[in-house]
PDB file of C-alpha atoms and ligand atoms in Angstrom:
ATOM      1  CA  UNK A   1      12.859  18.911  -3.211  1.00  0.00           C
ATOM      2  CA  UNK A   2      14.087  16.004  -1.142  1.00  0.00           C
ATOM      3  CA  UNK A   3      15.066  13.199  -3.818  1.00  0.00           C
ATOM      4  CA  UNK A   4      14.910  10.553  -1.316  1.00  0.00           C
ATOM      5  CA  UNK A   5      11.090  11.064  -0.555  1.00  0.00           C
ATOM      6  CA  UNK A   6       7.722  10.675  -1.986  1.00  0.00           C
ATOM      7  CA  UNK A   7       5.980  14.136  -1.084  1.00  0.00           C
ATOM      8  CA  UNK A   8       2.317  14.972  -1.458  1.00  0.00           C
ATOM      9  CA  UNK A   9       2.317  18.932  -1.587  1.00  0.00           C
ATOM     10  CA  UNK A  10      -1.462  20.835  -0.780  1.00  0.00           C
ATOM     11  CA  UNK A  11      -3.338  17.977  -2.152  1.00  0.00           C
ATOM     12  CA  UNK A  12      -6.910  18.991  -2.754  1.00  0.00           C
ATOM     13  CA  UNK A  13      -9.194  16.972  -3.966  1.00  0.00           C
ATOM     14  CA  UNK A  14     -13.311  17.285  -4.282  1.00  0.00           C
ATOM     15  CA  UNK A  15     -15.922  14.966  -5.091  1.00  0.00           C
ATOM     16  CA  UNK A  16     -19.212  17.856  -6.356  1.00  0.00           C
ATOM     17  CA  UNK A  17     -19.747  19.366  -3.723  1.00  0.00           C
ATOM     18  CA  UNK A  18     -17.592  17.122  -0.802  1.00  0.00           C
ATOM     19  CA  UNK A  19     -13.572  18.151  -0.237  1.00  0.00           C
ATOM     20  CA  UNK A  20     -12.716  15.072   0.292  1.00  0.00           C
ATOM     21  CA  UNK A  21      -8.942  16.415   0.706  1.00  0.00           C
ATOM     22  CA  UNK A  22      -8.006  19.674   1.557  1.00  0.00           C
ATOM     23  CA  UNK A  23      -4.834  20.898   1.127  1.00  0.00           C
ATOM     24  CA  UNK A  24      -2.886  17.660   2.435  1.00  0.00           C
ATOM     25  CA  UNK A  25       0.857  18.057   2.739  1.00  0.00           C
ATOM     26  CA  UNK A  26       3.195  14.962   3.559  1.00  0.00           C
ATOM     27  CA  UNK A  27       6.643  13.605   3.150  1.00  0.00           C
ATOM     28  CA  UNK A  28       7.113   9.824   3.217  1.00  0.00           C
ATOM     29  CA  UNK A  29      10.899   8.898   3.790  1.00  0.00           C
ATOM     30  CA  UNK A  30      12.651   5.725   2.836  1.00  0.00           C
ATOM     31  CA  UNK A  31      12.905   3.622   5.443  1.00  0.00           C
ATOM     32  CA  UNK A  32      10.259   5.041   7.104  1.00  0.00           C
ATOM     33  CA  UNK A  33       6.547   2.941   8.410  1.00  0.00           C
ATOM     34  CA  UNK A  34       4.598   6.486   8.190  1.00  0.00           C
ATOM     35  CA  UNK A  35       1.043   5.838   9.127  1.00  0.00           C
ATOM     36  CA  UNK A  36      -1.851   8.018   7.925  1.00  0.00           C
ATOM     37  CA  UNK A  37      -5.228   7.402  10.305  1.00  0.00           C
ATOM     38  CA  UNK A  38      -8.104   9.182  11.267  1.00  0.00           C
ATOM     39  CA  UNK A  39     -11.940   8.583  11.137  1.00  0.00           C
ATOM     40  CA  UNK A  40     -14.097   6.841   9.075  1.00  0.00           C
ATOM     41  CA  UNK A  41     -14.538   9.149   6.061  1.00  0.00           C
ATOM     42  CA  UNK A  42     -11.644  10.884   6.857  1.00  0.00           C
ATOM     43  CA  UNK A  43      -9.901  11.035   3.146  1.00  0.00           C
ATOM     44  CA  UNK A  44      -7.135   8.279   4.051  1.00  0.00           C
ATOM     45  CA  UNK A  45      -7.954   5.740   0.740  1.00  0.00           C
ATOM     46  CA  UNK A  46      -8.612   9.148  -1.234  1.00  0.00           C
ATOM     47  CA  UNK A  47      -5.010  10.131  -0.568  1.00  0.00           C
ATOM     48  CA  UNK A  48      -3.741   6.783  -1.124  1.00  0.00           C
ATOM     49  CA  UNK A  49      -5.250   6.832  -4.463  1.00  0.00           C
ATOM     50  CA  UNK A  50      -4.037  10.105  -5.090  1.00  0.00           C
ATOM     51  CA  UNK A  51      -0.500   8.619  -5.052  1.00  0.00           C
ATOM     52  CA  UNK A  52      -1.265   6.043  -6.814  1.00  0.00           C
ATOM     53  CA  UNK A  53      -3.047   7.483  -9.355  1.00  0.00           C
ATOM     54  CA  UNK A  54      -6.415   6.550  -9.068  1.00  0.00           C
ATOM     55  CA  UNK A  55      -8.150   9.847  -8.273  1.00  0.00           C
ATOM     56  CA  UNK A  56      -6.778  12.684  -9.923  1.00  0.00           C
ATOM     57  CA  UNK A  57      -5.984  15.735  -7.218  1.00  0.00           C
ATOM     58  CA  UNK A  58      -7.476  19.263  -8.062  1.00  0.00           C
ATOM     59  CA  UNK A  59      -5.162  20.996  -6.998  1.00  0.00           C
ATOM     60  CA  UNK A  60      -1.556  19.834  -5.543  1.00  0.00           C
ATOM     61  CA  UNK A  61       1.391  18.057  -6.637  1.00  0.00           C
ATOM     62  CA  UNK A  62       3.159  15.594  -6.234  1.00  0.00           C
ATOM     63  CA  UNK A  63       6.804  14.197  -6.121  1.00  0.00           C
ATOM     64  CA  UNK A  64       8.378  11.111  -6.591  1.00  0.00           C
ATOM     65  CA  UNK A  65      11.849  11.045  -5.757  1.00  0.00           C
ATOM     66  CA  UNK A  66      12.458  14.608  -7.064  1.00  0.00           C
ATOM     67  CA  UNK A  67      10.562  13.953  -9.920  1.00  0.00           C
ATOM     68  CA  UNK A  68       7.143  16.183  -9.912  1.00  0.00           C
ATOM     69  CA  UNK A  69       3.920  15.841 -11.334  1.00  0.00           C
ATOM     70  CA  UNK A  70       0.553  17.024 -10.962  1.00  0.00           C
ATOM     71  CA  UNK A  71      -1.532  13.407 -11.848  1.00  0.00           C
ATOM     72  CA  UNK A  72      -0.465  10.248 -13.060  1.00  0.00           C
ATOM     73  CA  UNK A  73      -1.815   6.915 -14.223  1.00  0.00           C
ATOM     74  CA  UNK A  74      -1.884   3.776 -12.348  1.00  0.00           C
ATOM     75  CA  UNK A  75       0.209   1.910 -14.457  1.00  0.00           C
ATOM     76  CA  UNK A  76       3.341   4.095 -14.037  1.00  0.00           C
ATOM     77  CA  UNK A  77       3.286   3.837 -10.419  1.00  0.00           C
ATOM     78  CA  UNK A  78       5.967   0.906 -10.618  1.00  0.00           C
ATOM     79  CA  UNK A  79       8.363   2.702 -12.547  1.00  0.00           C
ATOM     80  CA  UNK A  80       8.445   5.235 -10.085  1.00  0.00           C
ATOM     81  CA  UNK A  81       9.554   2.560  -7.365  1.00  0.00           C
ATOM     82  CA  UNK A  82       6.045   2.274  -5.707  1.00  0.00           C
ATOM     83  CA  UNK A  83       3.989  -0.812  -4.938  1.00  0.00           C
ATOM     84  CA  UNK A  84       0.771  -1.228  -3.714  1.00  0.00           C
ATOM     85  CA  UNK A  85      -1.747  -3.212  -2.050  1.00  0.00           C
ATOM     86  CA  UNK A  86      -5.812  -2.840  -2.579  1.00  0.00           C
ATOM     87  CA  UNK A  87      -8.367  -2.524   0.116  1.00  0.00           C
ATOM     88  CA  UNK A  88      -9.822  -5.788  -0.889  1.00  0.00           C
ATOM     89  CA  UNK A  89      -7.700  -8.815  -2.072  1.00  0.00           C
ATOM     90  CA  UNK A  90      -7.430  -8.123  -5.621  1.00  0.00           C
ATOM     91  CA  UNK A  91      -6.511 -11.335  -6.536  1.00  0.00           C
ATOM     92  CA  UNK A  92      -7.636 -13.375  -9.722  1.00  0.00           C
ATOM     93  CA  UNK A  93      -9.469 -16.575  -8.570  1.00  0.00           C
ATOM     94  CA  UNK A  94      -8.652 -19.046 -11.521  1.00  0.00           C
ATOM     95  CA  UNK A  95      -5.044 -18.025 -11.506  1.00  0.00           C
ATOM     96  CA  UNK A  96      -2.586 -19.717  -9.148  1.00  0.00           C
ATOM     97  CA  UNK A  97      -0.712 -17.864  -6.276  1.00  0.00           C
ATOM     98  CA  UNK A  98       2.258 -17.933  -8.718  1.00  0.00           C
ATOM     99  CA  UNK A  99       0.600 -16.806 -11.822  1.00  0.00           C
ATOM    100  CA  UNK A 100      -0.925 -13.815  -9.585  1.00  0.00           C
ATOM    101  CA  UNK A 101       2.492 -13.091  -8.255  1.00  0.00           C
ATOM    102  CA  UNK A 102       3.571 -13.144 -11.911  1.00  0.00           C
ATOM    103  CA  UNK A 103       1.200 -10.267 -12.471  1.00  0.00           C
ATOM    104  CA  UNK A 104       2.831  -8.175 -10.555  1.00  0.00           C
ATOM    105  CA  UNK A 105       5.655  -8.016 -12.988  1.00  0.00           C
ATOM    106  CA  UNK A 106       4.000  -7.393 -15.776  1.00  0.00           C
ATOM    107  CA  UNK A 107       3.696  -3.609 -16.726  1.00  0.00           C
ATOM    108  CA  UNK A 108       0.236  -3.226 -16.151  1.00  0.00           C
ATOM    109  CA  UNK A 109      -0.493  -5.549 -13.506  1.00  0.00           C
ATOM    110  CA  UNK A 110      -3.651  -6.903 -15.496  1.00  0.00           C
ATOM    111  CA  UNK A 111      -4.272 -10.301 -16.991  1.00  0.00           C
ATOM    112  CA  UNK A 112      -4.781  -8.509 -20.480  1.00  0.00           C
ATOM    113  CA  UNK A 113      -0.900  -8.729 -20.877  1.00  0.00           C
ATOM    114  CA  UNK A 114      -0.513 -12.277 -19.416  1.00  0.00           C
ATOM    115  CA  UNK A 115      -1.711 -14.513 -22.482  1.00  0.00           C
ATOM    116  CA  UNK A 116       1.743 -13.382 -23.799  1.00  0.00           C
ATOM    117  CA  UNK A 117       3.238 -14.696 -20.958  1.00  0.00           C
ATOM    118  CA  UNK A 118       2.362 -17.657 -20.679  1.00  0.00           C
ATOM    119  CA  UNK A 119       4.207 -18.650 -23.979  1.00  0.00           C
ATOM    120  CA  UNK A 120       2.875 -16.500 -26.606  1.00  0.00           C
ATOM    121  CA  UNK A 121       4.580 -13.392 -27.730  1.00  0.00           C
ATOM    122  CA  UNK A 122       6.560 -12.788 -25.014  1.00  0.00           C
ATOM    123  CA  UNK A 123      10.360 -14.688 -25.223  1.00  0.00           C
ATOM    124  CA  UNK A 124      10.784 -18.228 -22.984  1.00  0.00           C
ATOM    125  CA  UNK A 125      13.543 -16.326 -21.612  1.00  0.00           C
ATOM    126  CA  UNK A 126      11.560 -13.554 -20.132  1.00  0.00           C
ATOM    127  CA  UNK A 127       8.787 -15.927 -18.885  1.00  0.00           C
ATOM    128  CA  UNK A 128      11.494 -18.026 -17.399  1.00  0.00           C
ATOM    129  CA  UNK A 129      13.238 -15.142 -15.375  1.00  0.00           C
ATOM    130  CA  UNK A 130       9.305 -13.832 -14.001  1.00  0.00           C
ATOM    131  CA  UNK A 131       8.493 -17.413 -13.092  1.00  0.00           C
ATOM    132  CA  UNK A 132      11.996 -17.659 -10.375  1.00  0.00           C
ATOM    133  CA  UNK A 133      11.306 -13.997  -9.473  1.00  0.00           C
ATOM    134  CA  UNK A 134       8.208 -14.783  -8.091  1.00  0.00           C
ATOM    135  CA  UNK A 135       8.774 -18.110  -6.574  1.00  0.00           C
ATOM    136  CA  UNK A 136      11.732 -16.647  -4.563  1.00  0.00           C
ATOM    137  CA  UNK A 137       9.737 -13.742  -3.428  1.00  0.00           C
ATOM    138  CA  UNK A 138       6.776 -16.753  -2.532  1.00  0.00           C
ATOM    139  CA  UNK A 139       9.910 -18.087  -0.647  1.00  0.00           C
ATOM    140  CA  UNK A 140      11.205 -15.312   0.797  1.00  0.00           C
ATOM    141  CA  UNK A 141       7.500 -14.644   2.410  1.00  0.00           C
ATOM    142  CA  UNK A 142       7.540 -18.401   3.349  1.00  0.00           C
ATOM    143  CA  UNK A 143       4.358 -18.945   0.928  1.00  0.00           C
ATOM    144  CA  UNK A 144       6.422 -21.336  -1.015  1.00  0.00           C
ATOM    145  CA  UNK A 145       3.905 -24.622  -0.325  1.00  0.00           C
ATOM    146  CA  UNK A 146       0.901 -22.955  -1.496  1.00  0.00           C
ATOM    147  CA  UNK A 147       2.594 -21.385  -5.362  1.00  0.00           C
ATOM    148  CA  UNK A 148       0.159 -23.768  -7.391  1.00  0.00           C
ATOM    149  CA  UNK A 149      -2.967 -23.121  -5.235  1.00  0.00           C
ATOM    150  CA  UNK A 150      -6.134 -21.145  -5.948  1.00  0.00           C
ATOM    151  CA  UNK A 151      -6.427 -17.929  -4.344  1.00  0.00           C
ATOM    152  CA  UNK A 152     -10.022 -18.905  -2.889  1.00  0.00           C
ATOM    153  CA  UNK A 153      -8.970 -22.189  -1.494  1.00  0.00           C
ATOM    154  CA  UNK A 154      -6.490 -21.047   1.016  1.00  0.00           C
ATOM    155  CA  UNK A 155      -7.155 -19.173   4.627  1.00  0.00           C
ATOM    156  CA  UNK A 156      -7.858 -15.250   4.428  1.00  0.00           C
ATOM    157  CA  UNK A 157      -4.385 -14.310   6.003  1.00  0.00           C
ATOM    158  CA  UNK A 158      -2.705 -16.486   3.283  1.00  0.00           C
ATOM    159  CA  UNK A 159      -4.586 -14.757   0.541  1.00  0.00           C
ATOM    160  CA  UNK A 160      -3.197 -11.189   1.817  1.00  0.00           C
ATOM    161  CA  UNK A 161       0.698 -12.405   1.774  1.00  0.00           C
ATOM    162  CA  UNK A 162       0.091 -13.642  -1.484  1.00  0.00           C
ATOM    163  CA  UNK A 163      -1.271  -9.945  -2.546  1.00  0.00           C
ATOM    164  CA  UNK A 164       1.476  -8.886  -0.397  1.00  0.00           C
ATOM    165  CA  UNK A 165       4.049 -10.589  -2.152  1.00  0.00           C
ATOM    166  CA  UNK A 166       2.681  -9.531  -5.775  1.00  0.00           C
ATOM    167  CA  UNK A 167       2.896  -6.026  -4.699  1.00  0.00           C
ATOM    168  CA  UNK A 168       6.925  -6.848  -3.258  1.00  0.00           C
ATOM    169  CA  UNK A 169       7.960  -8.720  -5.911  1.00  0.00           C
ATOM    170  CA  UNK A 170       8.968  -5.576  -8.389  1.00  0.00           C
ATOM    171  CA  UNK A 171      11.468  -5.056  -5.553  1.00  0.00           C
ATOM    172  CA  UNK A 172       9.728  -1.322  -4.878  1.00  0.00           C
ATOM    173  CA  UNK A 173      11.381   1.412  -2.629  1.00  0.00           C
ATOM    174  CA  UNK A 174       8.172   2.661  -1.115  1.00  0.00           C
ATOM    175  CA  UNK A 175       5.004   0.257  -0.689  1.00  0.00           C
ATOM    176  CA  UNK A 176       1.727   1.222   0.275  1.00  0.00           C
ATOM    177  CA  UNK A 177      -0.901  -0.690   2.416  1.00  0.00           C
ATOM    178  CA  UNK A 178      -4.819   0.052   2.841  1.00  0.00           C
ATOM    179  CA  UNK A 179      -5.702  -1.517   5.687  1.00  0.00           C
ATOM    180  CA  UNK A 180      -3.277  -4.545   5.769  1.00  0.00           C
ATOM    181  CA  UNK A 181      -4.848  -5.899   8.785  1.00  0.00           C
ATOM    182  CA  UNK A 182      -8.406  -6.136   8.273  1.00  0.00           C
ATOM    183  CA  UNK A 183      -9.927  -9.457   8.734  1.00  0.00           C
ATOM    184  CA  UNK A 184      -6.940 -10.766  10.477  1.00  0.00           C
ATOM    185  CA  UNK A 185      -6.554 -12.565  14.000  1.00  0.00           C
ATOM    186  CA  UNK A 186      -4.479 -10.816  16.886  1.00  0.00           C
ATOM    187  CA  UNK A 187      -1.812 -13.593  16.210  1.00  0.00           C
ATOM    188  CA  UNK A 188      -1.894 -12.913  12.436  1.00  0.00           C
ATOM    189  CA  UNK A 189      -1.381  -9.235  13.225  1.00  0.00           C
ATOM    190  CA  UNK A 190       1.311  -9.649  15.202  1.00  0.00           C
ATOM    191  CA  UNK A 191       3.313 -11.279  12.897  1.00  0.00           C
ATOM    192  CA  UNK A 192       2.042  -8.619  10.236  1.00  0.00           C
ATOM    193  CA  UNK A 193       4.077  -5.734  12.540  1.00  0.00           C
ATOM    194  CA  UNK A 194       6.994  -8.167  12.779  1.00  0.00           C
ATOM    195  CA  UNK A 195       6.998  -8.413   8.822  1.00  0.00           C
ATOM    196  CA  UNK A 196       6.195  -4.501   8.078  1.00  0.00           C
ATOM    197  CA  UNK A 197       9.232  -3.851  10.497  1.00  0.00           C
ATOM    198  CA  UNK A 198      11.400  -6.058   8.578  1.00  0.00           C
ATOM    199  CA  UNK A 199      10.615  -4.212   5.147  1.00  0.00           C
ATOM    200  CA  UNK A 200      10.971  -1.154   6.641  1.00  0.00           C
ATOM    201  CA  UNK A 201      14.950  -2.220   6.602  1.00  0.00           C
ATOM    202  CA  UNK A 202      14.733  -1.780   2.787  1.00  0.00           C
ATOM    203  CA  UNK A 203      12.083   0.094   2.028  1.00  0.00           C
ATOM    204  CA  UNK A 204       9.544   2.934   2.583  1.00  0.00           C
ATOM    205  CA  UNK A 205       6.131   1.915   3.699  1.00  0.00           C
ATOM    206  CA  UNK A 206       3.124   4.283   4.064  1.00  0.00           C
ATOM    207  CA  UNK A 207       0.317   2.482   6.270  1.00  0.00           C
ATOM    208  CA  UNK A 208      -3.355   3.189   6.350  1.00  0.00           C
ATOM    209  CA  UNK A 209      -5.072   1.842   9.031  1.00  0.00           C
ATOM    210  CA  UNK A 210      -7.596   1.860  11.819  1.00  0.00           C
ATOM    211  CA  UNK A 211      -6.026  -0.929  14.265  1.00  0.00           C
ATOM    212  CA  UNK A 212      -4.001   1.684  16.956  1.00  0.00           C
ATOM    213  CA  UNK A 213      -1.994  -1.166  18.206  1.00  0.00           C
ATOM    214  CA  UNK A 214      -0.655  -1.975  15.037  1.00  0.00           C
ATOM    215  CA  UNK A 215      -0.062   1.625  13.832  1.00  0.00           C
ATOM    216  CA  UNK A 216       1.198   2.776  17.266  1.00  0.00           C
ATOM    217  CA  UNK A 217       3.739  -0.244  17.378  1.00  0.00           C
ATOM    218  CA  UNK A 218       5.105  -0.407  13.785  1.00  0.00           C
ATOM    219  CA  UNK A 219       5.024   3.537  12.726  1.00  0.00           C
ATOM    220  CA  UNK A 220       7.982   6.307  13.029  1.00  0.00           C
ATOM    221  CA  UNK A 221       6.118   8.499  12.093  1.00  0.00           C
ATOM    222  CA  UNK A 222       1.749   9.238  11.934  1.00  0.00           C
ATOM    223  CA  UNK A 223      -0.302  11.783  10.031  1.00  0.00           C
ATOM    224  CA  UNK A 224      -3.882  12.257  11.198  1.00  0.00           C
ATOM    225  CA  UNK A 225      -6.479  13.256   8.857  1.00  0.00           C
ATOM    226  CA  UNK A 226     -10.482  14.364   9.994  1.00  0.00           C
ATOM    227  CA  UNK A 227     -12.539  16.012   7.126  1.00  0.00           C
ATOM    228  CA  UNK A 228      -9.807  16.302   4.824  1.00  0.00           C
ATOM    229  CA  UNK A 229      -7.124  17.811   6.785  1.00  0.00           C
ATOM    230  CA  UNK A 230      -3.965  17.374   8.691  1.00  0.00           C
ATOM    231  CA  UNK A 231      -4.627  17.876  12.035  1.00  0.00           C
ATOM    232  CA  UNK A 232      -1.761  16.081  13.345  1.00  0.00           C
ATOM    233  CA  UNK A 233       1.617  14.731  12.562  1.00  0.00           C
ATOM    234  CA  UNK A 234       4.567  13.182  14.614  1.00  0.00           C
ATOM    235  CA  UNK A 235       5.488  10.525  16.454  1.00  0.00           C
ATOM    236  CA  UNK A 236       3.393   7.786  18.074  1.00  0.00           C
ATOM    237  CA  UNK A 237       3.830   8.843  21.911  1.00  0.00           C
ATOM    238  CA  UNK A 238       3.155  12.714  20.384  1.00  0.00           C
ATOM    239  CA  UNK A 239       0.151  11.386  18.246  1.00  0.00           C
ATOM    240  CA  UNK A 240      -1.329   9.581  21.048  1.00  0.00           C
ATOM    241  CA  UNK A 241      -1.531  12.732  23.560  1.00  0.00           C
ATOM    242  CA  UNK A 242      -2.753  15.255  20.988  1.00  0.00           C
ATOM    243  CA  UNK A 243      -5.756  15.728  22.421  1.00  0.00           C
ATOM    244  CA  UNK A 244      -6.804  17.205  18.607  1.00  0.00           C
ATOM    245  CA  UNK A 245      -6.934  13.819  17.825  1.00  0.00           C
ATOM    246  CA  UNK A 246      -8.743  12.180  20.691  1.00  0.00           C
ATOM    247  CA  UNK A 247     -11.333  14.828  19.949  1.00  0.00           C
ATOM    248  CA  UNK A 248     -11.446  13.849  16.568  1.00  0.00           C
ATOM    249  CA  UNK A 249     -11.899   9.981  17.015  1.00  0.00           C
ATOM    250  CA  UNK A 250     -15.101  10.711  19.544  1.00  0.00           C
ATOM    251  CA  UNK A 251     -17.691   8.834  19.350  1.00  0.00           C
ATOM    252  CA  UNK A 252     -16.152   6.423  17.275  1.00  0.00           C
ATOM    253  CA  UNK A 253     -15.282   3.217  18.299  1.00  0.00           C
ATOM    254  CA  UNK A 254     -11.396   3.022  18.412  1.00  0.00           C
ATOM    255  CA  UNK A 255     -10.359  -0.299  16.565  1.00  0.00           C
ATOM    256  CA  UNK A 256      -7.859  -2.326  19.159  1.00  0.00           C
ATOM    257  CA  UNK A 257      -6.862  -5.923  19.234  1.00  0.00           C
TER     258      UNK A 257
HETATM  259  N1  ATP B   1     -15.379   8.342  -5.707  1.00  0.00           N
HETATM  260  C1  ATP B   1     -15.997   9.082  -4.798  1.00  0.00           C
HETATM  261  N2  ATP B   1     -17.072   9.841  -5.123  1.00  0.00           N
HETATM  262  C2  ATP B   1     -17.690  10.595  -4.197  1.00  0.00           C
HETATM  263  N3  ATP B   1     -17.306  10.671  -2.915  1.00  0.00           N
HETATM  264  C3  ATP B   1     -16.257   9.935  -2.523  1.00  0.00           C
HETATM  265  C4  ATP B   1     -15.552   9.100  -3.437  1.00  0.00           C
HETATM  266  N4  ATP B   1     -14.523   8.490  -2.765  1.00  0.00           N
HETATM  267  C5  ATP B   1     -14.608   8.924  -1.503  1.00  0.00           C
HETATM  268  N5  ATP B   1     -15.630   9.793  -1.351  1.00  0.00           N
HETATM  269  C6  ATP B   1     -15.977  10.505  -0.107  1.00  0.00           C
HETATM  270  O1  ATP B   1     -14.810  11.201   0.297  1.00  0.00           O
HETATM  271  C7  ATP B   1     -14.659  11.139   1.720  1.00  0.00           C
HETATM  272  C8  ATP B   1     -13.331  10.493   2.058  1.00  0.00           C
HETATM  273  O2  ATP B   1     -13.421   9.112   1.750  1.00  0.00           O
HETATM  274  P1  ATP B   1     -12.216   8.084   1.935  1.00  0.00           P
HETATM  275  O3  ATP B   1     -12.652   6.791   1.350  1.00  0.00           O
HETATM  276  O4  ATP B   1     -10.966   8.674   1.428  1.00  0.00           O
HETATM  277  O5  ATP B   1     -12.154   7.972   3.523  1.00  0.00           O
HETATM  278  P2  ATP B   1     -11.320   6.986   4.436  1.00  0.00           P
HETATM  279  O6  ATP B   1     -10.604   7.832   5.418  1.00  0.00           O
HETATM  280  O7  ATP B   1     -10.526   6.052   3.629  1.00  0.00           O
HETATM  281  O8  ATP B   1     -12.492   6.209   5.204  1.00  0.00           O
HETATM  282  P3  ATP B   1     -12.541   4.683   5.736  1.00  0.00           P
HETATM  283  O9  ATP B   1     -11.833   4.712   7.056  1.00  0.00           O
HETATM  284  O10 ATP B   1     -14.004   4.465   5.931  1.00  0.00           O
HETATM  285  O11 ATP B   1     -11.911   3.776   4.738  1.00  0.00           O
HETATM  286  C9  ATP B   1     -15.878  10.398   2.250  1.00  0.00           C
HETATM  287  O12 ATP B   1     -16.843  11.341   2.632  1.00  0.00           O
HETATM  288  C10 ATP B   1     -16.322   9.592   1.045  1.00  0.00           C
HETATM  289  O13 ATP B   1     -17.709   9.340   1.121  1.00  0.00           O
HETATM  290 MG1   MG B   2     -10.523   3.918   3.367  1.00  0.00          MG
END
């Protein structure tokens, strides 16, 4: 077992009578932008939540650095070294951008454990050393004008750094993103690639998503999925002339720039 990976080993997983997954084998490396695409319906979000530990996998394991286990709950995700981003925003509307950034280092990631922080029950100190984490992160990610805004007054793409930067700011080694780039421009893609290549310098990223120009630019490696299996895996320029996987994406509407 590779300790340097996070491995998903014969992941099945059924929903009645629907195998949503079936069998799904894959090894994400540090370092590595591994993409997982396919069709609409295709299991990609039910894998994601797999490893993260929404869905629970009926058969399978898997591996977190070494470490094995056969299901796991959300909430321990981040002390395995694994961040992630929702589908959707997932940010709270009456909390600023650096109170939701602040979430992210809380244990649980919900607002349940946050009266504490903000003065009660949890030590100044601690409170203190959350409150520069997150502003340098909001720094780092050049967000650092908007850290006493409202999610819901700022532009779209804003609102998805700021998840972005909740999900970064436990410092993960692999972080995993469900369609980053819907509902952004071509520019605001663009400069979504240029940012997913620069983590990639420090960290592992596993990408779901259905715009090819993105995934084709950004990824080392790509695993297809169609009904719940692999039925591809390797390298963008090998990806692209599997002819599996043009067969696969027929008669759906392939989601460019
Ligand atoms: N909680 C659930 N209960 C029942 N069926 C589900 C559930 N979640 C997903 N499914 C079904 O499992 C299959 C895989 O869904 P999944 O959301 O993983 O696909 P996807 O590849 O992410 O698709 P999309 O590209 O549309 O996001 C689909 O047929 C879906 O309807
Ligand atoms: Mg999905």
């Amino acid at each position: 077992m590779e300790n340097s990976s996070l491995q998903v080993e014969e992941i099945t997983v059924r929903f009645g009578g629907l195998v949503a997954l079936d069998r799904v084998s894959a090894t994400f490396k540090e370092r590595e932008v591994h993409g997982v695409i396919g069709p609409n319906g295709a299991g990609k979000t039910t894998l994601f939540n797999v490893v993260s530990g929404f869905v629970k996998a009926d058969l399978g394991k898997l591996s977190f650095f070494g470490e094995e286990v056969s299901s796991h709950r959300p909430e321990k995700l981040s002390k395995y070294g694994v961040a992630r981003t929702l589908q959707g925003l997932g940010l709270f509307a009456r909390m600023s951008v650096l109170e939701n950034v602040m979430i992210g280092l809380t244990s649980t990631g919900k607002t349940k454990n946050f009266g504490g922080m903000l003065g009660f029950g949890r030590p100044v100190k601690e409170e203190r050393i959350f409150r520069e984490r997150a502003l340098s992160k909001l720094n780092e990610l050049e967000l650092g004008q908007y850290v006493d805004r409202m999610p819901p007054s700022l532009p779209y793409a804003i609102q998805k750094k700021v998840a972005l930067a909740r999900a970064l700011v436990l410092e993960p080694r692999f972080l995993m993103l469900d369609e980053p780039a819907s509902g952004l421009s071509n520019d605001e893609m663009d400069e979504l690639g240029d940012l997913i290549l620069k983590l990639s310098e420090k960290m592992g990223i596993v990408l779901v998503e259905h715009h090819m120009d993105l995934v084709m630019r950004v990824c080392d490696v790509i695993t297809v999925l169609d009904f719940g299996r692999v039925i591809a895996e390797g390298t963008p320029d090998e990806i692209r002339s599997n002819p599996q996987v043009t067969e696969a994406y027929l008669g759906e509407e392939v989601n460019t720039h």
